[in-house]
Structures are given as C-alpha cells and as structure tokens.
Coordinates of C-alpha atoms in Angstrom, one line a residue:
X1 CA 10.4 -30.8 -56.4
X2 CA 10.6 -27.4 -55.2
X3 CA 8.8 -26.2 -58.6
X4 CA 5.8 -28.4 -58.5
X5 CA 5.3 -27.4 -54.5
X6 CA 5.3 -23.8 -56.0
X7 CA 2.9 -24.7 -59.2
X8 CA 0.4 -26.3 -56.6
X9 CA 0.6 -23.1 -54.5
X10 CA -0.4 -21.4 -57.8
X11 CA -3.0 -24.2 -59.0
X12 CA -5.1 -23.3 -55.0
X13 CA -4.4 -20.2 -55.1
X14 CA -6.3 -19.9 -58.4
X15 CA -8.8 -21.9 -57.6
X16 CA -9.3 -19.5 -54.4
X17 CA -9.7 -16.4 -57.1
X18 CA -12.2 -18.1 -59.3
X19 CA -14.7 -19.2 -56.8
X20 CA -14.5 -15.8 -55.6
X21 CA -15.1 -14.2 -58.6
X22 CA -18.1 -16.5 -59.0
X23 CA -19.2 -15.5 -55.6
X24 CA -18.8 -12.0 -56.6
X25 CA -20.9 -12.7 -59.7
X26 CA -23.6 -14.3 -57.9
X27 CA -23.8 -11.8 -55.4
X28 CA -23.8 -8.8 -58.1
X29 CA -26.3 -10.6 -59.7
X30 CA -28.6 -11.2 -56.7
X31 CA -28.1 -7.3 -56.1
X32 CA -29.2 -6.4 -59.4
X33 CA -32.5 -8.6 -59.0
X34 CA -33.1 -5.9 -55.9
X35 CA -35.4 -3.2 -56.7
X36 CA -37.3 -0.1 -55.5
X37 CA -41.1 -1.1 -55.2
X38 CA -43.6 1.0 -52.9
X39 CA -46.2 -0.5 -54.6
X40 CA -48.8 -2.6 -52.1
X41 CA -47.9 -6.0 -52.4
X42 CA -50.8 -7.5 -50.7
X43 CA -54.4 -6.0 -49.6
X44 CA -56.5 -8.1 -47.4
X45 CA -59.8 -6.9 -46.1
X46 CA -60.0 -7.2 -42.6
X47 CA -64.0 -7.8 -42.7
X48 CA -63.4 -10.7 -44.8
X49 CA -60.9 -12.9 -42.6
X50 CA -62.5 -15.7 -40.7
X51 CA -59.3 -16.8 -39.0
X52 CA -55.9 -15.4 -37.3
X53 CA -53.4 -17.8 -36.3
X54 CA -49.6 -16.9 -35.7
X55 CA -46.2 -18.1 -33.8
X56 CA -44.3 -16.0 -32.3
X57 CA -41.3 -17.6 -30.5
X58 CA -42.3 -20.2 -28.1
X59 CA -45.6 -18.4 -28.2
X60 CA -48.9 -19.4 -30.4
X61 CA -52.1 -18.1 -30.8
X62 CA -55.2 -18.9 -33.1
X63 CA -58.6 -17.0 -33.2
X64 CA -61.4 -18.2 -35.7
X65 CA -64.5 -15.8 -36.3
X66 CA -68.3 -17.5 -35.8
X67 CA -70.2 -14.2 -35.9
X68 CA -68.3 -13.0 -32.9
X69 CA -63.9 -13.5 -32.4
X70 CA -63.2 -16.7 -31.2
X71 CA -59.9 -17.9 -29.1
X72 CA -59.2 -21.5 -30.5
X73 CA -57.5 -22.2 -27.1
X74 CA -60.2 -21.6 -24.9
X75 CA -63.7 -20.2 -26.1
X76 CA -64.5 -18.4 -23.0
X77 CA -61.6 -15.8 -23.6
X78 CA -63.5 -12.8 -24.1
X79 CA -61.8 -11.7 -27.6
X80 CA -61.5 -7.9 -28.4
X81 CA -62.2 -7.7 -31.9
X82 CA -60.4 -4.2 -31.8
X83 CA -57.7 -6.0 -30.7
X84 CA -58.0 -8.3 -33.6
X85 CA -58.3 -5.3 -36.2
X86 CA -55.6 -3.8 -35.1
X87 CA -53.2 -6.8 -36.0
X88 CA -54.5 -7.2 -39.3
X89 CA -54.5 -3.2 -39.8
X90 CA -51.4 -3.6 -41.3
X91 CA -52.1 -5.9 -44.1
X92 CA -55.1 -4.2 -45.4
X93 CA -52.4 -2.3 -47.4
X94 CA -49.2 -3.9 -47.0
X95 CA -46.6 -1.7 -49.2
X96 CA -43.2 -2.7 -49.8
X97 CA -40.3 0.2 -50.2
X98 CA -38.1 -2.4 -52.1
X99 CA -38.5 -5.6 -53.8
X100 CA -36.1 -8.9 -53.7
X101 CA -37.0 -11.3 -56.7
X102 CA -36.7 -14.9 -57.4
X103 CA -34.9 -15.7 -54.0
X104 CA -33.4 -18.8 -52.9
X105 CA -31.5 -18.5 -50.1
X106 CA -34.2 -17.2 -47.7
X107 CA -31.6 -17.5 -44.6
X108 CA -29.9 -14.6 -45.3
X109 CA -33.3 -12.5 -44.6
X110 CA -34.3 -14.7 -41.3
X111 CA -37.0 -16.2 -43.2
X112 CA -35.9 -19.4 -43.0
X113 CA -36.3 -19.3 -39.3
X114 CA -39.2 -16.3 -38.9
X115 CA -39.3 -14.2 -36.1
X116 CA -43.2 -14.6 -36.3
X117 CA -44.8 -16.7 -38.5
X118 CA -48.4 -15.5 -39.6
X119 CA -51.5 -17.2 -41.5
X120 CA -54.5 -15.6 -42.5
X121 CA -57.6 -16.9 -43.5
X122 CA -60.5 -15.7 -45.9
X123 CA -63.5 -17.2 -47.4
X124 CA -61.9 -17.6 -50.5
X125 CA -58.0 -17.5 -49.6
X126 CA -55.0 -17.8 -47.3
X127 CA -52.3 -16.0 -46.7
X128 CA -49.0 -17.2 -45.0
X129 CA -46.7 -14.1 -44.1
X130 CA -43.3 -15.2 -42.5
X131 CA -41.7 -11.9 -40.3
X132 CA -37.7 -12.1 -40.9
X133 CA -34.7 -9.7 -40.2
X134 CA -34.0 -6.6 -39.9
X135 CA -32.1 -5.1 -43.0
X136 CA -28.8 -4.0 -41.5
X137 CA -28.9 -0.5 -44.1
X138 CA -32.6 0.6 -44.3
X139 CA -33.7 -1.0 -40.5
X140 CA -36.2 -2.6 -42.6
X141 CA -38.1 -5.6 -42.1
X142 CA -37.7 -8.4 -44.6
X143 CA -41.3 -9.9 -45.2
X144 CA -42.4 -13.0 -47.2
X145 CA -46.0 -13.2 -48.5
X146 CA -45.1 -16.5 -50.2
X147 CA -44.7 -15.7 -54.2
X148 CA -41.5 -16.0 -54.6
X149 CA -40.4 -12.3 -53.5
X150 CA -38.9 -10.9 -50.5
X151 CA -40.6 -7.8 -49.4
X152 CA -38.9 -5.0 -47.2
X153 CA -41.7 -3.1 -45.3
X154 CA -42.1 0.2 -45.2
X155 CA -44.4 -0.5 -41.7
X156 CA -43.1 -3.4 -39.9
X157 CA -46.0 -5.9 -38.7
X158 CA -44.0 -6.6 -35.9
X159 CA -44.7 -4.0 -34.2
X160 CA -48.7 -5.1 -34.2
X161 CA -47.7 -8.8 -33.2
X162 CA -45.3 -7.9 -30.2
X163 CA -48.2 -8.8 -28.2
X164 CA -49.4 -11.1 -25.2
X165 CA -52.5 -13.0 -24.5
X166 CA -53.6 -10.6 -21.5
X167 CA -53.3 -8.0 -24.6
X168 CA -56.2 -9.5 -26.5
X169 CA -58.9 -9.5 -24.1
X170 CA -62.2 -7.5 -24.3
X171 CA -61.3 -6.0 -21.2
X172 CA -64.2 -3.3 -19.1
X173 CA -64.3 -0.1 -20.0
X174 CA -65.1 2.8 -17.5
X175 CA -68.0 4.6 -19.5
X176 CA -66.9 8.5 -20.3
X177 CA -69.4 9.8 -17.3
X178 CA -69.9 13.7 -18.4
X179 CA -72.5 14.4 -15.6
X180 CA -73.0 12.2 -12.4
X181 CA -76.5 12.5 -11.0
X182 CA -76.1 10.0 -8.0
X183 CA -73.8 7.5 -6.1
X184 CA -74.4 5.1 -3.5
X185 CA -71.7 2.9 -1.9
X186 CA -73.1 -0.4 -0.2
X187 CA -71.3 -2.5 2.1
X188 CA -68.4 -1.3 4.0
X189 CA -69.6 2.1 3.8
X190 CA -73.4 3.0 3.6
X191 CA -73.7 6.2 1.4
X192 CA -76.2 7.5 -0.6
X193 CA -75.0 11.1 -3.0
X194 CA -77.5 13.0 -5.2
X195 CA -76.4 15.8 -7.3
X196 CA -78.3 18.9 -7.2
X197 CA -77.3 21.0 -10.2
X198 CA -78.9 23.8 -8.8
X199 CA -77.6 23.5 -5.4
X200 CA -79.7 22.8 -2.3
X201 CA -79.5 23.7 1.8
X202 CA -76.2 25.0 1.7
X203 CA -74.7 28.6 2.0
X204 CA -72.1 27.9 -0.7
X205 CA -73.3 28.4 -4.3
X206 CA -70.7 25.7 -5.2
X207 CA -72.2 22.7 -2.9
X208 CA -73.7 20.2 -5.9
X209 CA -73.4 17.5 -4.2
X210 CA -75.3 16.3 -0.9
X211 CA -75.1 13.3 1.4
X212 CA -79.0 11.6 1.7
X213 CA -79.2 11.2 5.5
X214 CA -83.0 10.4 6.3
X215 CA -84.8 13.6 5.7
X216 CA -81.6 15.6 6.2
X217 CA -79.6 16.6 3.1
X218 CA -76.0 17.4 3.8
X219 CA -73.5 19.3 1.8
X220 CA -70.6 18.0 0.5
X221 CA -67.2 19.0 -0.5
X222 CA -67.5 19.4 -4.4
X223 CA -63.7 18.8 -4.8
X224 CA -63.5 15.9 -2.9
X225 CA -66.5 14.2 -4.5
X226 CA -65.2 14.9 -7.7
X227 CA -61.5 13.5 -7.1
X228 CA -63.2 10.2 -5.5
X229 CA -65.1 10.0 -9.0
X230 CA -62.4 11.1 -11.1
X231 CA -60.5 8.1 -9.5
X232 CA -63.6 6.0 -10.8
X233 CA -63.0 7.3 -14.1
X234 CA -59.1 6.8 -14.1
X235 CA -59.2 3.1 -13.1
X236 CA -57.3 1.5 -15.6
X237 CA -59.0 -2.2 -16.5
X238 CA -56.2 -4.3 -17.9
X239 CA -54.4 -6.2 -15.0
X240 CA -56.9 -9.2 -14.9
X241 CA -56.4 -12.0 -12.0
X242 CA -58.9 -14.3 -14.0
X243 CA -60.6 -13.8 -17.5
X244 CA -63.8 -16.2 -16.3
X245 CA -64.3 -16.2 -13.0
X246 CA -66.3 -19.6 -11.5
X247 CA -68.3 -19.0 -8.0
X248 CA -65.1 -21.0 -6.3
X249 CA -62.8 -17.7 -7.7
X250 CA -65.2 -15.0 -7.0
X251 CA -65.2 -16.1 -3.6
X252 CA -61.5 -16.4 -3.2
X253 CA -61.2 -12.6 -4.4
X254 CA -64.2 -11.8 -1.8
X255 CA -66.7 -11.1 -4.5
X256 CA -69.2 -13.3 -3.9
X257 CA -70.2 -10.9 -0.9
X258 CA -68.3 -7.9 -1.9
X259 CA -67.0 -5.7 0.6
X260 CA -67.9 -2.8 -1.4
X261 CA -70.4 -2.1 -4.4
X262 CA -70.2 1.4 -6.0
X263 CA -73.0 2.1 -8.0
X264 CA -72.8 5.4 -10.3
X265 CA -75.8 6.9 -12.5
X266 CA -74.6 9.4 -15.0
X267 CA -75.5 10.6 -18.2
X268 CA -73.1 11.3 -21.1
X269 CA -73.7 13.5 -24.4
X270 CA -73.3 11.9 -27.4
X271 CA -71.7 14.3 -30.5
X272 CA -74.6 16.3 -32.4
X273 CA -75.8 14.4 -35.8
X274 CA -75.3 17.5 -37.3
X275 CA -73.7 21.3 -36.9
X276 CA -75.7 23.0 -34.7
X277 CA -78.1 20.6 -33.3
X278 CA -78.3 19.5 -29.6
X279 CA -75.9 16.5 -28.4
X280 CA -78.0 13.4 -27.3
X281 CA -77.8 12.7 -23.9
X282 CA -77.9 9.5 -22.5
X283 CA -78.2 8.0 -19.3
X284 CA -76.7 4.8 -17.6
X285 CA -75.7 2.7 -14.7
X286 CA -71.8 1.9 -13.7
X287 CA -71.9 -0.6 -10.8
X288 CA -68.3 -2.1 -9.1
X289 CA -67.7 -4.8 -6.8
X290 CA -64.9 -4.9 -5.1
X291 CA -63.3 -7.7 -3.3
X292 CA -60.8 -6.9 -0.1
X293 CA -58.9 -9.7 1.3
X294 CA -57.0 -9.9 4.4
X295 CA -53.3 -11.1 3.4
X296 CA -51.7 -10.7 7.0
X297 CA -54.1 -12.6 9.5
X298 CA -51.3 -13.8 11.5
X299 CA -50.3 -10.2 12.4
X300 CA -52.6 -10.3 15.1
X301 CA -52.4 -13.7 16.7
X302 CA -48.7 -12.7 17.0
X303 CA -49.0 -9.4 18.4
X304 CA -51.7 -11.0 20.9
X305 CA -48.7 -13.9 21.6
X306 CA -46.0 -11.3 22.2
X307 CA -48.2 -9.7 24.7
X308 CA -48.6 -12.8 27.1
X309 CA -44.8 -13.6 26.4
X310 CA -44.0 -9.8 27.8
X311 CA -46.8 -9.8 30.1
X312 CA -47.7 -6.1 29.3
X313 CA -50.1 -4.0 31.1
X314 CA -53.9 -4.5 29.2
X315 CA -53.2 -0.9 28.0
X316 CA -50.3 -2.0 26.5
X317 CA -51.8 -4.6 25.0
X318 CA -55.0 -3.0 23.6
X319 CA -51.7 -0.9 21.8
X320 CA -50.7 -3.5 20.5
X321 CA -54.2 -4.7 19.4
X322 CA -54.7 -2.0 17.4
X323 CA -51.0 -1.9 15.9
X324 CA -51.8 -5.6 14.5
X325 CA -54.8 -4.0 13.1
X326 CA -53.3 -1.0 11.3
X327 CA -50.8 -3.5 9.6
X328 CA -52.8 -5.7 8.6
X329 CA -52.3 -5.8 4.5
X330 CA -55.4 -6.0 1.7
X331 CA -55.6 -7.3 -1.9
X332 CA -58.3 -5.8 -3.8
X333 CA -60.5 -6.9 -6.9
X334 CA -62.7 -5.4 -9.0
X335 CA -65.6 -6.8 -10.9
X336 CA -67.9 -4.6 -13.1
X337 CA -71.4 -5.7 -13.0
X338 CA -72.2 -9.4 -13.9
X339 CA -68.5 -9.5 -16.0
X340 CA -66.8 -12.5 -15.4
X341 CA -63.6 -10.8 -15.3
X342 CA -61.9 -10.2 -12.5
X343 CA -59.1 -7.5 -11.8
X344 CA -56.4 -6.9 -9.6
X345 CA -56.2 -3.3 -7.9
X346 CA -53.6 -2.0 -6.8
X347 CA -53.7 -1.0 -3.0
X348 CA -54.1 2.6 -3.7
X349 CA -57.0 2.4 -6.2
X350 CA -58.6 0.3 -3.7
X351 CA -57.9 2.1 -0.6
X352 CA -59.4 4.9 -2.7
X353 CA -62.6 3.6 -3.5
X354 CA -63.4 2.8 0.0
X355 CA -62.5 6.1 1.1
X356 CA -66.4 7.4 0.2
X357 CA -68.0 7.7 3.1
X358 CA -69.9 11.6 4.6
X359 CA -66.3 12.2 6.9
X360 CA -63.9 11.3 4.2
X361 CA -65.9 13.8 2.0
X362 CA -67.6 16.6 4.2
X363 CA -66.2 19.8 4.3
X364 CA -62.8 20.2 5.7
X365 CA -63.0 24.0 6.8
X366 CA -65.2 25.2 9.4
X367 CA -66.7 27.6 7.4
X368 CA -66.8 26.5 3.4
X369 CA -68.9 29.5 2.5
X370 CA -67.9 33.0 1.0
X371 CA -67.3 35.7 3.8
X372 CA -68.8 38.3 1.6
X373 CA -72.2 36.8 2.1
X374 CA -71.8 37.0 6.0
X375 CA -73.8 40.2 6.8
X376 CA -73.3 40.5 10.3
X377 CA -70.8 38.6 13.0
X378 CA -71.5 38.1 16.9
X379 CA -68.5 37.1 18.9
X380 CA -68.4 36.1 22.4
X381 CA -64.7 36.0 23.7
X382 CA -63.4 36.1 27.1
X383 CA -67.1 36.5 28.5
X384 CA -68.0 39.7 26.2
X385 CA -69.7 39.7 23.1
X386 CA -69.3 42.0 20.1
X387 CA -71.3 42.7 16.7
X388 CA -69.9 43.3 13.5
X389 CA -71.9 44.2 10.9
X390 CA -71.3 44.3 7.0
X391 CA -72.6 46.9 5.4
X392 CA -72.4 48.3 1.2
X393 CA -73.2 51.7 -0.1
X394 CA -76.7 50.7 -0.8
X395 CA -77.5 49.3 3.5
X396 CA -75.7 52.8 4.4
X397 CA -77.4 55.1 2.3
X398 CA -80.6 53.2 3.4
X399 CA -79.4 53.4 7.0
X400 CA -78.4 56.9 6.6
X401 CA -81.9 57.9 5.6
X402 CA -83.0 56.5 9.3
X403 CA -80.5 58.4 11.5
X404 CA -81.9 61.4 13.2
X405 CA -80.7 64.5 12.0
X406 CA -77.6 65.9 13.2
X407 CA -76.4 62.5 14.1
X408 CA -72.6 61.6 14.9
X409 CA -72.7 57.8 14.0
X410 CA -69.7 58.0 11.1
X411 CA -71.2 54.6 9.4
X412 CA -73.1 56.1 6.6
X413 CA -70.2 57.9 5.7
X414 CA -67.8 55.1 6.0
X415 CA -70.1 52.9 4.4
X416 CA -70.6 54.6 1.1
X417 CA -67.0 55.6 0.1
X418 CA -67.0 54.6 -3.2
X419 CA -63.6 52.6 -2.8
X420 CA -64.6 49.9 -0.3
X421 CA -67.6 47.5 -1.8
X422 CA -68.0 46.3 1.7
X423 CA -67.4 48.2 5.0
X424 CA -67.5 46.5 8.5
X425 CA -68.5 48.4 11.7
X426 CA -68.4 47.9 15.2
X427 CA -69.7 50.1 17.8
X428 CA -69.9 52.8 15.0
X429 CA -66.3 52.5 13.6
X430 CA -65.2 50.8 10.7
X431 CA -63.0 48.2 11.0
X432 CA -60.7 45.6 8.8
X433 CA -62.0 41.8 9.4
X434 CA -59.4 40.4 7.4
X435 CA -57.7 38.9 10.0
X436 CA -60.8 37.3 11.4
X437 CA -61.8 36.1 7.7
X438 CA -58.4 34.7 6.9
X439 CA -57.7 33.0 10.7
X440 CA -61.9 31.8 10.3
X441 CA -60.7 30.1 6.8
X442 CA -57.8 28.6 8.5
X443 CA -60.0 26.7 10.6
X444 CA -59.9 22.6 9.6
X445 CA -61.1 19.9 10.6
X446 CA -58.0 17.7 11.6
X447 CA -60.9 14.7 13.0
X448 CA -64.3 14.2 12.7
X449 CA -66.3 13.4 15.8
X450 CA -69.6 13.3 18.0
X451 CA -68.1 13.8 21.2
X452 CA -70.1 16.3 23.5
X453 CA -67.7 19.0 24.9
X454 CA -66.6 18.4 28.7
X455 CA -64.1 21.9 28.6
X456 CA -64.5 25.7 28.4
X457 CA -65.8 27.5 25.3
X458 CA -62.8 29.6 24.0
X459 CA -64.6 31.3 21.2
X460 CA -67.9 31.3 19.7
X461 CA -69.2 32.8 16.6
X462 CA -72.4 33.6 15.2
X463 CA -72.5 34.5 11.4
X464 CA -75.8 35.6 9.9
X465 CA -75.9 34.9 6.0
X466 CA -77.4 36.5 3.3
X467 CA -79.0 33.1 2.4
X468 CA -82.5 31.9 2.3
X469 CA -81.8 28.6 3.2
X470 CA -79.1 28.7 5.7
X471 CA -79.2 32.3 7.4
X472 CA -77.4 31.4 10.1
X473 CA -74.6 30.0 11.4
X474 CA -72.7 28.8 14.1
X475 CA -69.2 27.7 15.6
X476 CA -68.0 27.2 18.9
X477 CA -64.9 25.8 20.1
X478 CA -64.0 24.7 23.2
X479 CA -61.5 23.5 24.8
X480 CA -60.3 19.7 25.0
X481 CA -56.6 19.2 24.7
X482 CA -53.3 20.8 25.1
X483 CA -53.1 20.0 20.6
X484 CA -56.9 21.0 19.8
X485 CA -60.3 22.0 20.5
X486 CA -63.7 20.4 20.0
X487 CA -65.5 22.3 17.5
X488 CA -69.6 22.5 17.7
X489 CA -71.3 23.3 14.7
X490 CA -75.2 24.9 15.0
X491 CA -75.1 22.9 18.4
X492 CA -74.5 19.6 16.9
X493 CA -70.5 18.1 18.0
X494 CA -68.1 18.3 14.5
X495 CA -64.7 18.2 14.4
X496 CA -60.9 18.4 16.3
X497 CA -59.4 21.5 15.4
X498 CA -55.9 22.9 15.9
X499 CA -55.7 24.6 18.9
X500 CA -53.0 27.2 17.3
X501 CA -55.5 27.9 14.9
X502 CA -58.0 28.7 17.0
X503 CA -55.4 30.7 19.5
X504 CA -54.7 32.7 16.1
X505 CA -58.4 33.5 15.6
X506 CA -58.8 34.7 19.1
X507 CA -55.6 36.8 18.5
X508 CA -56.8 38.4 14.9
X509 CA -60.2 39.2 17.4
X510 CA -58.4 40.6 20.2
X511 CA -56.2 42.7 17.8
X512 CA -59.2 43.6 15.9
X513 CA -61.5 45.2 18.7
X514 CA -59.1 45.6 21.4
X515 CA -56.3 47.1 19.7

C-alpha cells in the first residue's frame, strides 16, 4: 500500500518535471525567435493620410482630412494640423531596436489589451498599430503593426498620443510683434499710443512712446509701455472656455460688448531670402476683446444690509460702499478678432491688460530726464531764490573771454579743470549738486491727481534744459498732508508725493548753499 502511495508521488512528481521542461523548451524557443532589428519597420507619409482615429483608455478620437483636418465628433473643432503631424511624426520612420517573430501569445506584451489602439488611413492603405507594455529590461515599448511581429520601439508613440482633446485645437497665436507703431485701448479705458522712433516733445532721448491727447502729445514711460506689451506678447492662448462660441456664449463671457478692445499695429521682419539682403518687413493688426464679469454681485447688497442692521454713520457706510467695491471678484475672457474661440484669463493677465491707461503708464519720477542736460537750476526755498548754473570747459572758456580783465570771479577757472566734465556754480563758487540730483530723482509719484493746491509751496524748482523742444521745466510742491505734498508740474496739478522725499530735497538744498 505504502509503495504504490510512494510510486504515485513519483508518477506527479514526474509529470511536474516534464511539463516544465516543455515549458522551458517553449520558452527558450520563443527567446531564440527574439532578434536585434533597428531596421524601420513601417514608413508612412504623413501627406498621404486622410484619416487618424485612435483609443486611448476610455478616450476616443477620429479626424478625417477634406482639404483641411477634420474632427469626426464635431466639425466645428478647429483642428491643428500641426497638432495632427506631430502624432503621426513618429510613424513616418517607425524603427524597431528588436524584433519578436511569429507570436502567439500577444498578452504577455499587453497587446492583447493595448494601451492605445491606433488606425491609420491612406489612399491606398491602412494601418492598425496596437501600443502595448513596457519591456521590463530595455523600458521599451512593445508595438504591433499587424504582420505577425512584435516590434520594441526605439521611440515610443506614446509619448505623441498622451494627449487631450483641448491639445488638438488650432488655438490663436500672439503674432511675434518686433516693432509696435501704435495702440489704442477702447472701452474701459480710452487711449490712443503712437510710437515715435525718433522721439517727439519730450526732454528724454529715450521717450518713444506718446499718449495722443487732442493736439497735445504726452510722453510716456518707455519701460512701462513695453512691459504692458510684453504682457500682450506673453499671453499664453491654450486654456479655452468654449472652442465655438454662439452669440448666447459671447454674451455670457461679456463679449458681445467687450469691456475692453486692445488693438496693436506692429510690423515684424521676416528672415532675409538670402545672405546679405534686407529682411522683409511686414505690417499687421492684433486686436483683443476682452470680456470682465462681475462674480461677487452680492458683496455689495450685503455690505449695504449690514449697514442698516448696525445703523452706522453715512461715513461709515460710504466705507463700507467702497469696501464691497474693492472686493468685488472678475473673470476675464479673451477673444482675438472675429475667432470663435473663447479663453479663460487668469485674473492677473486680465487685470493687466486693463491697466493701460496715461496714469498707469506716465512717468513715475518727477523728473524722467538726464540731469546732465539741465544747464541751469532756480530754486526758491524758504522765500529766497538761488541760481545754479552748469557750466563745461567749453561755456567757461567762452565766459572767460567776457570777464573784464583782472576779474576775481573763480568760475572760469573752476570750470575748465580738465577733471570735472561739468562744474556747477552759485554766486561764483563751485559747488557739488549731487545731493540735489539724487534727492530730485527720488521724487515719485505715489498718486496721480488734478487737485489744485489749497497749502504752502515748500519748494519750487525751475530747470532750464538744453532741449529744443522742452527748454524748460518746472516743479513745485506744496504742502497738503502730514504723509505728502501736491506736486505742480509747468503749472498744471500732477501727482502726491512723499513728503519725506521732499523734506530730503529741501535738506540736500539747505546743506548745499547754506552749509
């Protein structure tokens, strides 16, 4: 009894080695079908498809060409052919670094189950390529191309085909915009820019850019008119709220009245044709819409409730007012021209775009210019006035040549040394304005208004220019607050200033000719 338990023990046990010796067999035999390739395995010209169709996951898409790419789903997808290319990139020369032949267990490459599933269509073919596993030793994808073989990749397709719908659209492009020659802002603000390449009424060389105010031309900061049109040229188009936007839409994202239009003429140079010859320039329009709806109108109605609850004051309550106000939240959309896509902005592109009006991009300082070209300053502080003039070798030797002989006056002198380009001199001394310069550069605008002054003028300072458009100018400041002073520019109401600024500059003047 005992002995034939035993022989049966045996009998499996045998069984066991043969099956896996079989196994073993099979297995070494399917390794030795495996073999090194790097040949292209499949070459399809991406000129010649007329359809694209694959499933990715739960996720399936199918694109037909009829002269232009078509999305099967819905034909008023605006299909980026570049898009397109780029997926089928890949397959124009499809190489393989290894070669598995005559397969017939596909599972144990995940192609029985494909990660992504792909058909391609030609005039006079199709292709069906089935995306499996990744090879545990090479990291390698296994590919099928449906002859029979399995391919491992040496470029793995998947990394074309990771993509989503919003990936494949034809999306608005900000045009490369190498000079800008004008902007105009419509709507919430009411601007109108030129650019004047070789500058115009301004005493700074570097002003290109002036506001069009009636007849008046006004300078503008050049560095702040360029960041609000490099933030035009940064806008990033991808993030669409709708791909075809119906009237019904384009009202819901406010742009069917926009709250803003920003209208840009440029011109941009195209690469020579050949060494040596002179880039084409080109000129075009950009023009944005851009939508700004309120998402917090209840801020206000609740404030305005809280206020009768509480019974406050109606200074309180104007507060309050104008609290609800400030936090009141915006979404903003974009549209470019007559596009019928619509985009979603993100609150500080938008915020940015309508900061474009003369205050947020007038100068900032006082005095923009360079105080080498100021040839002679007239101060009036604490009810005296004093003159400073600027004066070179050349003006002193000329001066020089005027004094009667004999003649104390120590400017010529002072003037020519041959260390000092510019000398300054008050009441025939010479004396160091870099104080004044640096404290006058300090001088910014921390508000813009048109208030008249009601207070005392602190300071006031008269610069004459070596300029033939703007020879003179000048700043006075007066008094208005225990924080700032009202700053008048060539009589005309300007700016808040900091008072400790201005305190400084009276200081640095004080030091200066007072000792």
């Amino acid at each position: 009894m005992h002995r034939s338990k035993r022989l049966l023990i045996l009998v499996g046990v045998l069984a066991v080695v043969c099956a896996a010796a079989f196994l073993a067999a099979r297995v070494q035999e399917q390794q030795e079908q495996v073999e090194a390739s790097g040949e292209t395995v499949l070459a399809i010209d991406a000129g010649n498809v007329a359809s694209l169709a694959w499933t990715s996951g739960e996720a399936e898409y199918a694109f037909h060409k009829d002269g232009t790419w078509i999305y099967d789903a819905d034909e008023a997808f605006p299909v980026s052919a570049e898009a397109l290319e780029e997926l089928l990139a890949p397959f124009s020369s499809f190489n393989a670094a290894f070669v598995i032949r005559d397969v017939t267990d596909y599972a144990q490459y995940g192609l029985e189950e494909p990660e992504c599933t792909i058909e391609i269509g030609t005039a006079d073919a199709s292709y069906t390529i089935a995306l499996g596993d990744m090879s545990a030793m090479d990291d390698q994808r296994y590919v099928s191309i449906g002859d029979g073989n399995v391919y491992l990749a040496v470029t793995d397709p998947m990394d074309a085909f990771a993509v989503e719908l919003s990936d494949l659209i034809d999306n608005d492009e900000i045009p490369q915009m190498d000079t800008v020659t004008a902007l105009s802002l419509t709507g919430a603000v009411e601007e109108t820019i030129a650019y004047v390449e070789a500058g115009g009424p301004s005493y700074s060389d570097e002003n290109v850019y002036f506001l069009q105010s009636g007849e008046e031309s006004l300078p503008l900061d050049t560095d702040l008119v360029e960041d609000y049109l490099g933030g035009i040229r940064d806008l990033v188009l991808t993030d669409y709220a709708t791909y075809n936007a119906t009237e019904i839409e384009l009202a819901s994202f406010g742009l069917n009245d926009p709250a803003l239009t920003v209208t840009v003429e440029y011109e941009q140079q195209a690469e020579a044709a050949e060494e040596g010859a002179e880039p084409e320039t080109t000129a075009g329009t950009l023009a944005l819409h851009i939508g700004r709806v309120e998402e917090a109108e209840e801020s206000a109605e609740e404030t305005d409730a809280a206020a009768e609850e509480t019974e406050e004051s109606a200074e309180d309550a104007q507060d309050g007012e104008e609290t609800a106000q400030e936090d009141v939240q915006y979404a903003y959309y974009l549209r470019v021209g007559d596009s019928q896509i619509v985009y979603n902005l993100s609150d500080a592109d938008g915020e940015a775009l309508f900061a474009g009006s003369y205050d947020d991009l007038r100068h900032r300082q006082l005095f923009w210019g360079d105080f080498d070209d100021v040839t002679q300053a007239t101060i009036l502080l604490d009810n005296q006035t004093y003159t400073l003039t600027a004066q070179t070798a050349e003006t002193a030797d000329a001066a020089a040549a005027e004094e009667p002989a004999g003649s104390a006056e120590p400017t010529a002198a002072a003037a020519a040394e041959d260390d000092a380009e510019i000398t300054w001199i008050c009441n025939g001394e010479t004396v160091d304005v870099t104080g004044i310069r640096d404290k006058l550069a300090a001088l910014t605008a921390e508000a813009f208004t048109e208030e008249a002054p009601a207070d005392q003028l602190e300071i006031s300072l008269t610069l004459d220019l070596n300029d033939e458009d703007v020879p003179q100018v000048r700043i006075q400041l007066y008094r208005y607050d225990g924080a700032s002073c009202l700053a008048v520019f060539d009589g005309e109401p300007a700016a808040l200033v900091a008072r400790e600024d201005v305190v400084d500059l009276m200081e640095a003047v004080r030091t200066l000719l007072l000792g």
